[in-house]
Coordinates of N, CA and C in Angstrom, one line a residue:
M219 N -60.5 4.1 -28.8 CA -60.8 5.4 -29.3 C -61.6 6.2 -28.2
L220 N -60.9 7.5 -27.8 CA -61.5 8.6 -27.2 C -62.1 9.7 -28.0
F221 N -63.4 9.9 -27.9 CA -63.7 11.3 -28.5 C -63.9 12.7 -27.7
G222 N -63.7 14.1 -28.1 CA -64.3 14.9 -27.3 C -63.9 16.2 -28.3
N223 N -64.2 17.2 -27.5 CA -64.0 18.8 -27.8 C -62.9 19.5 -27.0
V224 N -62.2 20.3 -28.0 CA -61.1 20.9 -26.9 C -61.7 22.1 -26.0
N225 N -63.1 22.5 -26.4 CA -63.6 23.4 -25.8 C -64.5 22.8 -24.6
K226 N -64.3 21.6 -24.5 CA -65.2 20.8 -23.2 C -64.4 20.0 -22.4
L227 N -63.1 20.1 -22.5 CA -62.2 19.3 -21.7 C -62.2 18.9 -20.5
S228 N -63.3 19.7 -19.7 CA -63.5 19.4 -18.4 C -64.9 18.0 -18.3
L229 N -65.1 18.0 -19.3 CA -65.9 16.7 -19.7 C -65.3 15.3 -19.8
V230 N -63.9 15.3 -19.7 CA -63.4 14.4 -19.7 C -62.1 14.3 -18.8
K231 N -62.7 14.3 -17.6 CA -61.9 14.5 -16.6 C -60.9 12.9 -16.3
Y232 N -61.5 12.1 -16.8 CA -60.7 10.6 -16.8 C -59.7 10.6 -17.7
V233 N -59.4 11.4 -18.4 CA -58.4 11.2 -19.4 C -56.9 11.6 -18.8
N234 N -55.9 11.2 -19.2 CA -54.6 11.4 -18.6 C -54.5 13.1 -18.7
P235 N -54.2 13.3 -17.7 CA -54.1 15.0 -17.6 C -52.8 15.5 -18.6
S236 N -51.8 14.7 -19.0 CA -50.8 15.3 -20.1 C -51.6 15.5 -21.1
F237 N -52.6 14.6 -21.6 CA -53.4 14.8 -23.1 C -53.7 16.3 -23.0
V238 N -54.2 16.7 -21.9 CA -55.1 18.1 -21.7 C -54.1 19.3 -21.9
T239 N -52.8 19.0 -21.0 CA -51.7 19.9 -21.6 C -51.1 19.9 -22.9
W240 N -51.1 18.6 -23.6 CA -50.6 18.6 -25.0 C -51.7 19.1 -25.9
I241 N -53.1 18.9 -25.9 CA -54.0 19.8 -26.5 C -53.9 21.1 -26.5
D242 N -53.9 21.7 -25.3 CA -53.7 23.0 -25.2 C -52.6 23.8 -25.8
E243 N -51.2 22.9 -25.7 CA -50.2 23.2 -26.5 C -50.3 23.5 -27.9
A244 N -50.8 22.3 -28.0 CA -51.2 22.2 -29.7 C -52.0 23.3 -30.4
M245 N -53.1 23.5 -29.3 CA -54.0 24.7 -30.0 C -53.5 26.1 -29.6
A246 N -52.4 26.1 -28.6 CA -51.8 27.5 -29.0 C -50.6 27.9 -30.1
L247 N -50.4 26.7 -30.4 CA -49.1 26.5 -31.5 C -49.9 26.9 -32.7
A248 N -50.9 26.0 -33.0 CA -51.7 26.2 -34.2 C -52.4 27.7 -34.5
A249 N -52.6 28.2 -33.4 CA -53.1 29.9 -33.4 C -52.3 30.7 -33.9
E250 N -51.0 30.4 -34.0 CA -49.9 31.3 -34.4 C -48.7 30.7 -35.1
K251 N -48.7 29.6 -35.7 CA -47.5 28.8 -36.5 C -48.3 28.6 -37.7
E252 N -47.4 28.1 -38.7 CA -47.7 27.8 -40.0 C -47.8 26.2 -39.7
D253 N -48.3 25.5 -40.8 CA -48.2 23.8 -41.0 C -46.7 23.5 -41.0
G254 N -46.5 22.6 -40.0 CA -45.0 21.7 -39.9 C -45.2 21.1 -38.7
R255 N -43.7 20.6 -38.0 CA -43.8 19.9 -37.1 C -43.4 20.9 -35.9
Y256 N -43.7 20.8 -34.3 CA -43.2 21.6 -33.5 C -43.3 20.3 -32.3
E257 N -42.1 20.5 -31.3 CA -42.0 19.8 -30.2 C -43.0 20.5 -29.1
L258 N -43.5 19.5 -28.0 CA -44.1 19.9 -27.1 C -43.6 19.5 -25.9
S259 N -44.2 19.9 -24.8 CA -43.6 19.5 -23.4 C -43.7 17.9 -23.4
G260 N -42.8 17.2 -22.6 CA -43.1 15.9 -22.7 C -41.7 15.3 -23.5
E261 N -41.1 14.1 -23.3 CA -40.3 13.6 -23.8 C -40.6 12.9 -25.3
N262 N -40.2 13.6 -26.2 CA -40.5 13.3 -27.7 C -41.9 13.4 -28.1
V263 N -42.7 14.2 -27.7 CA -44.1 14.3 -27.7 C -44.2 15.6 -28.8
F264 N -44.7 15.6 -29.8 CA -44.9 16.8 -31.0 C -46.0 16.9 -31.3
V265 N -46.4 17.8 -32.3 CA -47.5 18.2 -33.0 C -47.3 18.5 -34.3
L266 N -48.0 18.0 -35.4 CA -47.8 18.0 -36.5 C -49.1 19.0 -36.9
L267 N -48.8 20.1 -37.7 CA -50.0 20.9 -37.9 C -49.9 20.9 -39.5
M268 N -51.1 20.7 -39.9 CA -51.4 20.5 -41.4 C -52.8 20.9 -41.9
S269 N -52.4 21.1 -43.5 CA -53.9 21.6 -44.1 C -54.1 20.8 -45.1
P270 N -54.4 19.5 -44.9 CA -54.6 18.8 -46.2 C -56.2 18.7 -46.8
E271 N -56.6 18.2 -47.5 CA -57.8 17.9 -48.1 C -58.3 16.6 -47.8
T272 N -59.5 16.4 -47.5 CA -60.1 15.1 -47.5 C -60.5 14.5 -48.6
E273 N -60.7 13.3 -48.6 CA -60.9 12.3 -49.9 C -61.8 11.3 -49.4
E274 N -62.7 11.0 -50.7 CA -63.6 9.8 -50.6 C -63.0 8.9 -49.9
F275 N -63.9 8.1 -49.0 CA -63.9 7.0 -48.2 C -62.9 6.1 -48.7
A276 N -63.3 5.5 -49.7 CA -62.5 4.5 -50.8 C -61.2 4.7 -51.1
K277 N -60.8 6.4 -51.1 CA -59.4 6.7 -51.7 C -58.3 6.7 -50.3
R278 N -59.3 6.5 -49.2 CA -58.2 7.0 -48.0 C -57.7 5.5 -47.4
K279 N -56.7 5.2 -46.6 CA -56.3 3.9 -46.0 C -56.1 4.1 -44.7
A280 N -56.6 3.1 -44.2 CA -56.9 3.0 -42.6 C -55.2 2.7 -42.2
E281 N -54.9 2.8 -40.8 CA -53.6 2.9 -40.5 C -53.6 2.7 -39.2
I282 N -52.4 1.9 -38.6 CA -52.1 1.7 -37.4 C -50.8 2.2 -36.9
H283 N -50.6 2.4 -35.4 CA -49.3 2.6 -35.0 C -48.9 1.8 -33.9
K284 N -47.7 1.6 -33.6 CA -47.2 0.7 -32.9 C -46.5 1.4 -31.3
Q285 N -46.1 2.4 -31.8 CA -45.3 3.1 -30.8 C -45.5 4.5 -30.1
H286 N -46.8 4.9 -30.8 CA -47.4 6.3 -30.6 C -49.0 6.3 -30.4
L287 N -49.4 6.8 -29.7 CA -50.9 7.5 -29.8 C -51.0 8.7 -30.7
D288 N -52.2 8.8 -31.4 CA -52.5 9.9 -32.0 C -53.6 10.8 -31.3
I289 N -53.2 12.3 -31.0 CA -54.7 13.0 -30.6 C -54.8 13.9 -31.9
Q290 N -56.0 13.5 -32.8 CA -56.3 14.1 -33.9 C -57.4 15.3 -33.7
I291 N -56.8 16.4 -33.7 CA -57.6 17.5 -33.5 C -58.0 18.0 -34.7
L292 N -59.4 18.7 -34.9 CA -59.6 19.4 -36.1 C -60.0 20.9 -35.9
L293 N -59.1 21.7 -36.6 CA -58.8 22.8 -36.5 C -59.9 23.7 -37.0
D294 N -60.0 23.4 -38.3 CA -61.1 24.1 -39.2 C -61.8 22.9 -40.2
G295 N -63.1 23.1 -40.7 CA -63.6 22.4 -41.4 C -64.3 20.9 -41.0
E296 N -64.3 20.1 -41.6 CA -65.0 18.7 -41.0 C -64.5 17.7 -41.8
E297 N -64.5 16.6 -40.9 CA -64.1 15.2 -41.8 C -64.6 14.4 -41.0
Q298 N -64.5 13.0 -41.7 CA -65.1 11.6 -40.9 C -63.8 10.9 -40.6
I299 N -63.6 10.3 -39.8 CA -62.6 9.3 -39.2 C -62.9 7.7 -39.1
G300 N -62.7 7.0 -39.9 CA -63.2 5.6 -39.8 C -62.4 4.6 -38.4
Y301 N -62.8 4.1 -37.9 CA -62.3 3.4 -36.7 C -62.8 1.9 -36.5
T302 N -62.0 1.3 -35.7 CA -62.6 -0.1 -35.7 C -61.4 -0.8 -34.7
H303 N -61.8 -1.6 -33.8 CA -61.0 -2.2 -32.7 C -60.6 -3.8 -33.2
E304 N -61.0 -3.9 -34.4 CA -60.6 -5.1 -34.8 C -59.2 -5.1 -35.8
L305 N -58.8 -5.8 -35.4 CA -57.2 -5.9 -36.2 C -56.9 -7.4 -36.5
A306 N -56.2 -7.6 -37.7 CA -55.6 -9.0 -38.3 C -54.6 -9.4 -37.3
E307 N -54.7 -10.5 -37.1 CA -53.8 -11.3 -36.2 C -52.2 -11.0 -36.7
E308 N -52.1 -10.8 -38.4 CA -50.7 -10.8 -38.7 C -50.3 -9.4 -38.7
A309 N -51.4 -8.3 -38.4 CA -50.9 -6.8 -38.2 C -50.9 -6.5 -36.5
L310 N -51.4 -7.4 -36.0 CA -51.4 -7.1 -34.3 C -49.9 -8.0 -34.0
A311 N -49.3 -8.9 -34.7 CA -48.1 -9.1 -34.5 C -47.0 -8.7 -34.7
L312 N -47.1 -7.8 -35.9 CA -46.0 -6.5 -36.3 C -45.6 -5.9 -35.0
T313 N -44.3 -5.6 -34.7 CA -43.7 -4.8 -33.7 C -43.1 -3.6 -34.3
E314 N -42.2 -3.8 -35.1 CA -41.7 -2.3 -35.8 C -42.4 -1.9 -37.0
L315 N -42.6 -0.7 -37.3 CA -43.0 0.0 -38.3 C -42.1 0.9 -38.6
E316 N -42.1 1.0 -40.0 CA -41.3 2.1 -40.5 C -42.1 3.7 -40.4
N317 N -41.4 4.3 -39.8 CA -42.2 5.8 -39.3 C -43.6 5.2 -38.6
D318 N -43.4 4.1 -37.8 CA -44.4 3.8 -37.0 C -45.8 3.8 -37.3
V319 N -45.9 3.5 -38.7 CA -47.3 3.4 -39.3 C -47.2 2.3 -40.3
A320 N -48.5 1.7 -40.5 CA -48.7 0.6 -41.5 C -50.0 0.8 -41.8
F321 N -50.2 0.5 -43.0 CA -51.5 1.3 -43.9 C -52.3 -0.1 -44.4
F322 N -53.5 0.0 -44.6 CA -54.4 -1.2 -44.8 C -55.7 -0.7 -45.8
E323 N -55.8 -1.3 -46.7 CA -57.1 -1.0 -47.7 C -58.4 -1.2 -47.2
Q324 N -58.4 -2.3 -46.2 CA -59.7 -2.6 -45.8 C -59.6 -2.9 -44.2
A325 N -60.6 -2.8 -43.5 CA -60.7 -2.8 -42.1 C -62.2 -3.2 -41.8
S326 N -61.9 -4.3 -40.6 CA -63.3 -4.9 -40.3 C -64.3 -4.1 -39.6
N327 N -65.4 -4.2 -39.8 CA -66.6 -3.7 -38.8 C -66.2 -2.0 -38.7
E328 N -65.6 -1.5 -39.6 CA -65.3 -0.1 -39.4 C -66.4 0.8 -39.2
Q329 N -66.5 1.9 -38.2 CA -67.4 2.7 -37.8 C -67.0 4.1 -38.2
M330 N -67.6 5.1 -38.4 CA -67.4 6.5 -38.4 C -67.7 7.5 -37.4
V331 N -66.7 8.5 -37.5 CA -67.3 9.7 -36.2 C -66.9 10.8 -37.2
K332 N -67.8 11.7 -36.7 CA -67.7 12.9 -37.8 C -66.9 14.0 -36.6
L333 N -66.0 15.0 -37.3 CA -65.3 15.8 -36.5 C -65.5 17.0 -37.3
G334 N -66.0 18.1 -36.2 CA -66.3 19.4 -36.4 C -64.9 20.1 -36.0
K335 N -65.1 21.4 -36.2 CA -64.1 22.4 -35.5 C -64.2 22.3 -34.2
G336 N -62.8 22.0 -33.5 CA -62.7 21.7 -32.1 C -62.7 20.2 -31.7
D337 N -63.2 19.4 -32.3 CA -63.4 18.1 -32.2 C -62.1 16.9 -32.0
F338 N -61.7 16.5 -31.4 CA -60.7 15.6 -31.4 C -60.8 14.2 -30.8
A339 N -59.9 13.4 -31.6 CA -60.2 11.8 -31.4 C -58.9 11.5 -31.3
V340 N -58.6 10.6 -30.1 CA -57.3 9.9 -29.6 C -57.3 8.3 -29.9
F341 N -56.3 8.2 -30.6 CA -56.3 6.6 -31.1 C -54.9 6.1 -30.5
Y342 N -55.1 4.9 -29.7 CA -54.1 4.2 -29.0 C -53.4 3.2 -30.1
P343 N -52.1 2.9 -29.5 CA -51.2 1.7 -30.6 C -52.4 0.6 -30.9
D344 N -52.4 0.2 -32.1 CA -53.2 -1.0 -32.5 C -54.5 -0.5 -32.9
E345 N -55.0 0.3 -32.6 CA -56.3 1.2 -32.9 C -56.6 1.5 -34.3
V346 N -57.1 0.8 -35.1 CA -57.1 1.2 -36.5 C -58.1 2.3 -36.8
H347 N -57.4 3.2 -37.6 CA -58.2 4.8 -38.0 C -57.8 5.0 -39.1
R348 N -59.1 5.5 -39.7 CA -59.0 6.1 -41.1 C -59.3 7.5 -41.3
P349 N -58.4 8.6 -41.3 CA -58.6 9.8 -41.1 C -58.9 10.5 -42.7
L350 N -59.2 11.8 -42.3 CA -59.4 12.6 -43.7 C -60.2 12.1 -44.4
C351 N -61.6 11.5 -44.2 CA -62.6 11.1 -45.3 C -63.4 12.3 -45.3
A352 N -64.2 12.8 -46.5 CA -64.8 13.4 -46.8 C -66.1 13.3 -46.0
V353 N -66.9 14.3 -45.7 CA -68.4 14.2 -45.2 C -69.0 14.3 -46.1
A354 N -69.2 15.5 -47.1 CA -70.2 15.4 -48.3 C -69.3 15.4 -49.7
E355 N -68.2 16.3 -49.5 CA -67.5 16.4 -50.5 C -66.0 16.7 -49.9
P356 N -64.9 16.2 -50.9 CA -63.7 16.6 -50.7 C -63.4 18.2 -50.0
R357 N -62.8 18.7 -49.4 CA -62.3 19.9 -49.0 C -61.3 20.0 -48.1
Q358 N -60.7 21.1 -48.1 CA -59.3 21.5 -47.3 C -59.9 21.7 -45.9
V359 N -59.1 21.2 -44.9 CA -59.3 21.2 -43.8 C -57.9 21.6 -42.7
R360 N -58.1 21.9 -41.2 CA -56.9 22.3 -41.0 C -56.9 21.2 -39.3
K361 N -55.9 20.7 -39.5 CA -55.6 19.7 -38.3 C -54.3 19.8 -37.4
A362 N -54.2 19.2 -36.4 CA -53.6 19.1 -35.3 C -53.2 17.7 -34.9
V363 N -52.0 17.2 -35.2 CA -51.9 15.8 -34.8 C -50.8 15.5 -33.6
V364 N -51.0 15.4 -32.6 CA -50.2 15.2 -31.4 C -49.8 13.8 -31.5
K365 N -48.6 13.7 -31.4 CA -47.7 12.2 -31.6 C -47.2 12.0 -30.3
I366 N -47.8 10.9 -29.6 CA -47.4 10.5 -28.2 C -46.7 9.4 -28.2
P367 N -45.3 9.2 -28.0 CA -44.8 8.3 -27.5 C -45.2 7.3 -26.4
V368 N -45.5 6.0 -26.7 CA -45.9 5.2 -25.7 C -45.1 5.0 -24.3
S369 N -43.7 5.8 -24.5 CA -42.7 5.6 -23.1 C -43.2 7.1 -22.6
A370 N -43.9 8.1 -23.0 CA -44.3 9.3 -22.3 C -45.6 9.4 -21.3
L371 N -46.0 7.9 -21.6 CA -47.1 7.9 -20.7 C -46.9 7.0 -19.3

């Protein structure tokens, strides 16, 4: 996992330069577009703009992807995202997932990171993450989730 803020991208100079491009593109689209799916530069790279409501931790499921990285950008509101680098062997052995996602009720040694407006987190394939957990109480947020196929890197 990589954590940062869209207003301080100069602090993450070590990150793939394409990530900065896709974050900038997603932010520009979010400023003018409704919720939905939009193509970004790069082969099969896209952004999902959404306005979901956060939920209590116990109601959210952890997830992994195999073929995509996520850049989860919080545009408005606050949320917590659980994450861990511990993945059960049977989940690690999976190769093909329907819609490139597998959900889990439990995750070992899960830690939380709080995202505020402009914060982002990058999750690589097989990195367990549990997005949209409420900070204090459930509330609506606005997010951009950039989906990057491994083949685009």
